[in-house]
Tab-separated table of C-alpha atoms in Angstrom:
chain	number	residue	atom	x	y	z
W	948	MET	CA	0.416	0.377	0.531
W	949	SER	CA	2.370	3.045	-1.001
W	950	LEU	CA	1.806	6.041	-2.462
W	951	ASN	CA	-1.319	5.326	-4.660
W	952	SER	CA	-4.033	7.402	-4.334
W	953	SER	CA	-6.658	7.951	-6.614
W	954	THR	CA	-4.654	10.428	-8.073
W	955	LEU	CA	-1.686	8.195	-9.411
W	956	LEU	CA	-4.120	5.813	-10.525
W	957	ASN	CA	-5.887	8.420	-12.892
W	958	GLU	CA	-2.249	8.716	-14.259
W	959	GLU	CA	-1.472	4.739	-14.088
W	960	LYS	CA	-4.721	4.292	-16.504
W	961	ALA	CA	-3.160	7.007	-18.944
W	962	GLN	CA	0.025	5.765	-19.194
W	963	GLY	CA	-1.166	2.056	-19.770
W	964	ALA	CA	1.244	-0.538	-18.126
W	965	GLN	CA	4.565	1.769	-17.405
W	966	ARG	CA	4.681	2.604	-14.242
W	967	ASN	CA	7.848	4.359	-13.795
W	968	THR	CA	8.318	5.625	-9.376
W	969	GLU	CA	9.832	9.170	-11.170
W	970	GLY	CA	7.459	9.719	-13.618
W	971	LEU	CA	4.684	8.835	-10.848
W	972	GLU	CA	6.204	11.227	-8.625
W	973	SER	CA	5.879	13.771	-10.387
W	974	LEU	CA	2.212	14.248	-10.784
W	975	LEU	CA	1.846	14.969	-7.030
W	976	GLN	CA	3.211	18.137	-7.928
W	977	THR	CA	0.389	19.288	-11.198
W	978	PRO	CA	-2.383	21.229	-9.697
W	979	SER	CA	-5.380	19.680	-10.792
W	980	LEU	CA	-3.843	15.968	-10.225
W	981	ILE	CA	-3.662	16.665	-6.381
W	982	GLN	CA	-7.125	18.245	-6.791
W	983	ASP	CA	-8.422	14.517	-7.470
W	984	ASN	CA	-6.312	13.089	-4.060
W	985	PRO	CA	-9.862	12.572	-1.669
W	986	LEU	CA	-8.148	13.251	1.437
W	987	GLN	CA	-7.992	17.590	0.409
W	988	GLN	CA	-11.737	17.524	0.698
W	989	LEU	CA	-12.012	16.502	4.444
W	990	GLN	CA	-13.011	18.264	7.413
W	991	LEU	CA	-10.570	18.845	9.235
W	992	ALA	CA	-9.400	20.039	12.438
W	993	SER	CA	-6.874	22.775	12.163
W	994	GLN	CA	-3.298	20.928	11.336
W	995	GLU	CA	-1.200	24.002	13.045
W	996	VAL	CA	-0.440	21.552	16.342
W	997	LEU	CA	1.226	19.582	14.242
W	998	GLU	CA	3.300	21.669	11.985
W	999	LYS	CA	4.637	22.874	14.947
W	1000	ALA	CA	5.697	19.713	16.468
W	1001	LYS	CA	7.169	19.223	13.292
W	1002	LYS	CA	9.417	21.959	13.145
W	1003	SER	CA	10.780	21.192	17.111
W	1004	GLY	CA	11.366	17.782	15.792
W	1005	ARG	CA	11.074	14.354	18.350
W	1006	SER	CA	9.554	15.372	21.511
W	1007	LYS	CA	9.406	12.924	24.542
W	1008	CYS	CA	6.513	10.412	25.317
W	1009	PRO	CA	4.672	11.927	28.605
W	1010	ARG	CA	4.505	8.162	30.089
W	1011	CYS	CA	7.201	6.254	29.018
W	1012	ASN	CA	9.575	9.143	27.983
W	1013	SER	CA	10.781	7.738	25.062
W	1014	SER	CA	11.392	10.043	21.728
W	1015	ARG	CA	8.826	9.720	18.778
W	1016	MET	CA	7.328	12.382	16.606
W	1017	PHE	CA	3.204	13.326	17.142
W	1018	TYR	CA	2.497	10.721	18.947
W	1019	CYS	CA	3.469	7.637	21.261
W	1020	TYR	CA	2.727	4.801	19.013
W	1021	THR	CA	2.917	2.447	22.409
W	1022	CYS	CA	1.141	4.331	25.266
W	1023	PHE	CA	-1.133	5.577	22.215
W	1024	VAL	CA	-1.024	9.286	23.945
W	1025	PRO	CA	0.843	12.620	22.637
W	1026	VAL	CA	3.917	13.540	22.889
W	1027	GLU	CA	4.951	16.888	24.710
W	1028	THR	CA	5.003	19.101	22.286
W	1029	VAL	CA	1.299	18.145	20.416
W	1030	PRO	CA	-0.889	19.357	23.821
W	1031	THR	CA	-4.300	17.248	24.186
W	1032	LYS	CA	-6.759	20.005	23.958
W	1033	GLU	CA	-5.594	20.404	20.304
W	1034	ILE	CA	-5.820	17.360	18.934
W	1035	PRO	CA	-9.465	16.818	17.725
W	1036	THR	CA	-12.164	13.766	19.555
W	1037	VAL	CA	-14.518	11.779	17.142
W	1038	LYS	CA	-17.152	10.362	19.522
W	1039	LEU	CA	-18.271	6.776	17.162
W	1040	PRO	CA	-21.633	5.644	16.968
W	1041	LEU	CA	-20.193	1.794	17.046
W	1042	LYS	CA	-17.609	0.553	19.520
W	1043	ILE	CA	-14.369	-0.447	18.079
W	1044	ASP	CA	-12.125	-3.686	18.585
W	1045	ILE	CA	-8.866	-3.643	16.532
W	1046	ILE	CA	-6.815	-7.091	16.778
W	1047	LYS	CA	-3.006	-6.381	16.087
W	1048	HIS	CA	-0.446	-9.262	14.728
W	1049	PRO	CA	2.182	-9.308	16.808
W	1050	ASN	CA	4.467	-9.161	14.316
W	1051	GLU	CA	2.726	-5.812	13.227
W	1052	LEU	CA	5.545	-3.135	13.983
W	1053	ASP	CA	3.666	-0.480	16.156
W	1054	GLY	CA	5.770	2.642	14.446
W	1055	LYS	CA	4.367	1.677	11.290
W	1056	SER	CA	0.992	1.140	11.850
W	1057	THR	CA	-1.935	3.416	11.611
W	1058	ALA	CA	-4.377	1.473	14.223
W	1059	VAL	CA	-2.770	4.188	17.217
W	1060	HIS	CA	-4.529	6.440	15.275
W	1061	ALA	CA	-8.516	5.213	16.079
W	1062	LYS	CA	-7.557	4.907	20.454
W	1063	LEU	CA	-5.722	8.623	19.592
W	1064	LEU	CA	-8.710	10.244	18.122
W	1065	ALA	CA	-11.586	8.108	19.810
W	1066	PRO	CA	-9.939	7.014	22.595
W	1067	ASP	CA	-13.582	6.236	24.497
W	1068	ASP	CA	-14.747	4.425	21.417
W	1069	VAL	CA	-11.459	2.265	19.801
W	1070	THR	CA	-10.409	-0.674	22.183
W	1071	ILE	CA	-6.751	-2.096	20.355
W	1072	TYR	CA	-5.829	-5.636	21.622
W	1073	LYS	CA	-1.811	-7.562	20.830
W	1074	TYR	CA	-3.016	-10.897	19.411
W	1075	PRO	CA	-3.366	-13.434	20.571
W	1076	CYS	CA	-4.929	-11.685	24.011
W	1077	ILE	CA	-8.386	-11.217	22.723
W	1078	PRO	CA	-12.011	-11.218	23.770
W	1079	GLU	CA	-14.190	-13.732	23.948
W	1080	TYR	CA	-17.355	-12.810	21.482
W	1081	GLU	CA	-19.395	-15.992	21.748
W	1082	GLU	CA	-22.069	-14.596	23.421
W	1083	LYS	CA	-21.987	-11.349	21.841
W	1084	ARG	CA	-22.308	-12.654	18.339
W	1085	HIS	CA	-25.595	-11.156	17.893
W	1086	GLU	CA	-24.385	-7.461	18.469
W	1087	ILE	CA	-20.834	-7.742	16.726
W	1088	ALA	CA	-19.547	-7.799	12.909
W	1089	LEU	CA	-15.911	-8.471	11.407
W	1090	ILE	CA	-14.459	-6.519	9.195
W	1091	PHE	CA	-13.100	-8.840	6.555
W	1092	PRO	CA	-13.462	-9.740	2.931
W	1093	GLY	CA	-14.958	-13.411	2.332
W	1094	PRO	CA	-17.229	-15.516	-0.021
W	1095	ASN	CA	-19.619	-15.218	3.128
W	1096	SER	CA	-19.027	-11.103	3.288
W	1097	VAL	CA	-22.176	-8.924	3.329
W	1098	SER	CA	-22.078	-5.713	2.350
W	1099	VAL	CA	-22.620	-2.727	4.534
W	1100	ARG	CA	-26.354	-1.405	3.583
W	1101	ASP	CA	-27.534	-5.758	4.829
W	1102	ILE	CA	-25.593	-6.008	8.058
W	1103	ALA	CA	-29.343	-5.433	10.058
W	1104	PHE	CA	-31.163	-7.947	7.618
W	1105	HIS	CA	-27.690	-10.782	8.802
W	1106	LEU	CA	-27.652	-9.824	12.177
W	1107	GLN	CA	-31.187	-11.082	12.668
W	1108	LYS	CA	-30.336	-14.277	12.275
W	1109	TYR	CA	-28.216	-14.043	16.103
W	1110	THR	CA	-29.585	-14.387	18.919
W	1111	LYS	CA	-28.509	-14.575	22.367
W	1112	LYS	CA	-29.957	-18.147	22.700
W	1113	GLY	CA	-27.406	-19.376	19.720
W	1114	VAL	CA	-25.830	-18.125	16.700
W	1115	CYS	CA	-26.784	-19.201	13.229
W	1116	SER	CA	-23.502	-20.185	10.981
W	1117	SER	CA	-25.877	-20.647	7.761
W	1118	ASP	CA	-29.629	-20.229	6.647
W	1119	ASP	CA	-30.446	-23.367	7.270
W	1120	ASP	CA	-28.529	-23.256	10.945
W	1121	CYS	CA	-30.970	-22.364	13.222
W	1122	SER	CA	-30.715	-24.699	16.073
W	1123	ARG	CA	-28.129	-24.671	18.074
W	1124	GLU	CA	-27.774	-25.250	21.690
W	1125	PRO	CA	-27.236	-21.569	23.634
W	1126	VAL	CA	-23.694	-21.008	24.268
W	1127	LEU	CA	-22.671	-21.293	28.156
W	1128	LYS	CA	-19.572	-19.887	27.878
W	1129	GLN	CA	-18.873	-16.495	29.910
W	1130	ALA	CA	-17.239	-13.992	27.279
W	1131	LYS	CA	-14.433	-12.320	28.462
W	1132	ILE	CA	-14.661	-8.653	27.185
W	1133	GLU	CA	-14.010	-5.907	28.876
W	1134	PRO	CA	-16.716	-3.854	31.384
W	1135	GLU	CA	-18.422	-0.802	29.493
W	1136	ALA	CA	-17.725	2.227	30.862
W	1137	GLU	CA	-21.177	4.061	32.548
W	1138	LYS	CA	-22.578	5.484	29.288
W	1139	ASN	CA	-22.795	9.489	29.698
W	1140	PRO	CA	-26.046	11.183	27.188
W	1141	ASN	CA	-23.607	10.547	24.193
W	1142	GLU	CA	-22.961	7.487	23.939
W	1143	CYS	CA	-26.441	6.748	24.548
W	1144	ILE	CA	-27.408	9.059	21.691
W	1145	SER	CA	-24.958	6.465	20.011
W	1146	SER	CA	-26.878	3.355	20.835
W	1147	SER	CA	-30.318	4.390	20.628
W	1148	ARG	CA	-29.035	5.321	16.996
W	1149	SER	CA	-27.646	1.986	16.196
W	1150	GLU	CA	-30.975	0.219	17.690
W	1151	GLY	CA	-32.131	-0.406	14.550
W	1152	THR	CA	-29.403	-3.177	13.092
W	1153	GLY	CA	-28.384	-4.347	16.962
W	1154	LEU	CA	-24.798	-3.426	15.579
W	1155	LYS	CA	-22.696	-2.402	19.001
W	1156	LYS	CA	-19.323	-3.456	18.579
W	1157	ILE	CA	-17.342	-3.836	14.488
W	1158	ILE	CA	-13.763	-5.615	15.305
W	1159	PHE	CA	-10.799	-4.601	12.555
W	1160	ILE	CA	-7.681	-6.487	11.844
W	1161	ASP	CA	-4.319	-4.512	11.684
W	1162	SER	CA	-1.947	-6.602	9.696
W	1163	THR	CA	-0.534	-7.294	6.703
W	1164	TRP	CA	-2.160	-9.192	4.508
W	1165	ASN	CA	-0.371	-12.116	4.127
W	1166	GLN	CA	-0.263	-12.387	8.182
W	1167	THR	CA	-4.227	-12.100	8.519
W	1168	ASN	CA	-5.210	-15.957	7.748
W	1169	LYS	CA	-3.567	-16.751	11.502
W	1170	ILE	CA	-6.293	-13.944	13.271
W	1171	ILE	CA	-9.614	-14.610	10.772
W	1172	THR	CA	-8.694	-18.871	11.510
W	1173	ASP	CA	-8.810	-18.303	15.470
W	1174	GLU	CA	-12.147	-20.049	16.896
W	1175	ARG	CA	-12.428	-16.763	18.922
W	1176	LEU	CA	-13.704	-15.118	15.602
W	1177	GLN	CA	-15.692	-18.090	14.084
W	1178	GLY	CA	-18.972	-17.492	13.466
W	1179	LEU	CA	-19.292	-13.321	13.130
W	1180	LEU	CA	-20.905	-11.914	10.701
W	1181	GLN	CA	-18.021	-10.459	8.422
W	1182	ILE	CA	-18.781	-7.111	5.941
W	1183	GLU	CA	-16.950	-6.227	3.121
W	1184	LEU	CA	-15.804	-2.916	1.981
W	1185	LYS	CA	-16.971	-0.957	-0.446
W	1186	THR	CA	-14.162	-0.573	-3.373
W	1187	ARG	CA	-11.912	2.398	-2.160
W	1188	LYS	CA	-7.719	3.394	-3.048
W	1189	THR	CA	-5.731	3.668	-0.851
W	1190	CYS	CA	-3.717	7.013	-0.262
W	1191	PHE	CA	-1.103	4.988	2.355
W	1192	TRP	CA	2.164	5.414	1.695
W	1193	ARG	CA	3.814	2.123	3.058
W	1194	HIS	CA	3.128	-0.296	-0.096
W	1195	GLN	CA	2.327	-4.213	0.091
W	1196	LYS	CA	4.776	-5.641	-2.338
W	1197	GLY	CA	2.365	-7.408	-5.021
W	1198	LYS	CA	-1.398	-6.222	-3.593
W	1199	PRO	CA	-3.434	-4.073	-5.197
W	1200	ASP	CA	-4.288	-0.128	-3.839
W	1201	THR	CA	-7.620	-1.221	-2.849
W	1202	TYR	CA	-6.015	-2.675	0.530
W	1203	LEU	CA	-6.592	0.186	2.295
W	1204	SER	CA	-4.661	0.971	5.260
W	1205	THR	CA	-6.167	0.127	9.302
W	1206	ILE	CA	-7.784	3.656	9.715
W	1207	GLU	CA	-8.525	3.686	6.333
W	1208	ALA	CA	-11.429	1.096	6.738
W	1209	ILE	CA	-12.354	1.854	9.915
W	1210	TYR	CA	-12.968	5.456	8.631
W	1211	TYR	CA	-14.542	4.306	5.239
W	1212	PHE	CA	-16.713	2.238	7.649
W	1213	LEU	CA	-18.311	4.981	9.219
W	1214	VAL	CA	-18.758	7.061	6.153
W	1215	ASP	CA	-20.849	3.464	4.950
W	1216	TYR	CA	-22.209	2.969	8.380
W	1217	HIS	CA	-23.712	6.938	8.740
W	1218	GLN	CA	-25.438	6.742	5.494
W	1219	GLU	CA	-26.806	2.895	4.568
W	1220	ILE	CA	-27.963	2.040	7.939
W	1221	LEU	CA	-28.186	5.867	10.055
W	1222	LYS	CA	-29.676	7.444	6.582
W	1223	GLU	CA	-28.121	10.522	7.635
W	1224	SER	CA	-26.101	12.429	5.193
W	1225	TYR	CA	-22.718	12.872	5.903
W	1226	LYS	CA	-20.644	15.993	6.463
W	1227	GLY	CA	-17.371	15.497	7.402
W	1228	GLN	CA	-18.874	13.536	11.215
W	1229	TYR	CA	-15.633	11.109	10.642
W	1230	ASP	CA	-12.677	13.473	9.077
W	1231	ASN	CA	-10.914	13.660	11.658
W	1232	LEU	CA	-10.002	10.451	12.315
W	1233	LEU	CA	-7.797	10.829	9.448
W	1234	PHE	CA	-6.022	13.820	11.037
W	1235	PHE	CA	-2.879	12.166	11.401
W	1236	PHE	CA	-2.959	10.202	8.415
W	1237	SER	CA	-3.675	13.376	6.263
W	1238	PHE	CA	-0.771	15.175	7.201
W	1239	MET	CA	1.684	12.187	7.442
W	1240	TYR	CA	0.488	11.686	3.853
W	1241	THR	CA	0.950	15.266	2.647
W	1242	LEU	CA	4.199	15.016	4.788
W	1243	ILE	CA	5.729	12.185	3.069
W	1244	LYS	CA	4.573	13.556	-0.300
W	1245	ASP	CA	6.206	16.637	-0.289
W	1246	ALA	CA	9.706	14.998	1.229
W	1247	LYS	CA	8.956	12.900	-2.210
W	1248	CYS	CA	9.128	15.655	-4.258
W	1249	CYS	CA	11.987	17.445	-2.925
W	1250	SER	CA	14.387	14.393	-2.936
W	1251	GLY	CA	14.440	15.388	-6.401
W	1252	LYS	CA	13.029	12.380	-7.190
W	1253	GLU	CA	10.875	13.838	-9.883
């Protein structure tokens, strides 16, 4: 998943099979093409605090004292030069669990962005230390493409097959015995008024939590085949093109980074399930991602690789 946004894709189509790296990087300087960059349309909070932090360089994590840029990817907090009050907070309509592969490098993962920007609604687990979802399958879905995956708009229909007494693993198998094993899920904090609003808005589907896997695509098999994730409703996202700058060799540009997948799912959920017009409510989930994308793009342009 490299710098292969729709901007670059359009140019690749125009030039057929030619994939000259220097030529593609030079396209980033073309104003008309930059305007096609989907990140340009985001309604973001001011990124001035990140601009200042960039100029001052690496800073200490207030918790572990490690030297980091912008935020500590271990403690999930901004560094000393990035005041927490200047970082936007996003309220999500659902809870999100992110299951991180143990070999996924912390410093290269975008999962931390979600925890930083939606701390009340996002929990990150490092595999194999994950919850058991058996008794909550009627209100949980897993984002993962596959032969049995359904679209976002069909979530409500398919979750009707999942009840607290048992789980339908297929259309013809709805007679399983009740699940007796207690799910080991973190206790939820007492709800505030905003959380109650989010809960009531999702009652129509019964969906309360979404699970994302944070790993390279070559590493996902170990997690997706875990027995604790079996039987969960799987959701497949609409095809979008990534803007992520770390390319997974041999994979198409429709393979999204974790934060992109979270963002696009929520946009679809807002429109398809909540039936509300989208007005940038979750755009700030890409607060760090969009800034780093621009930073890396500009660095490539200035390095002489034109």
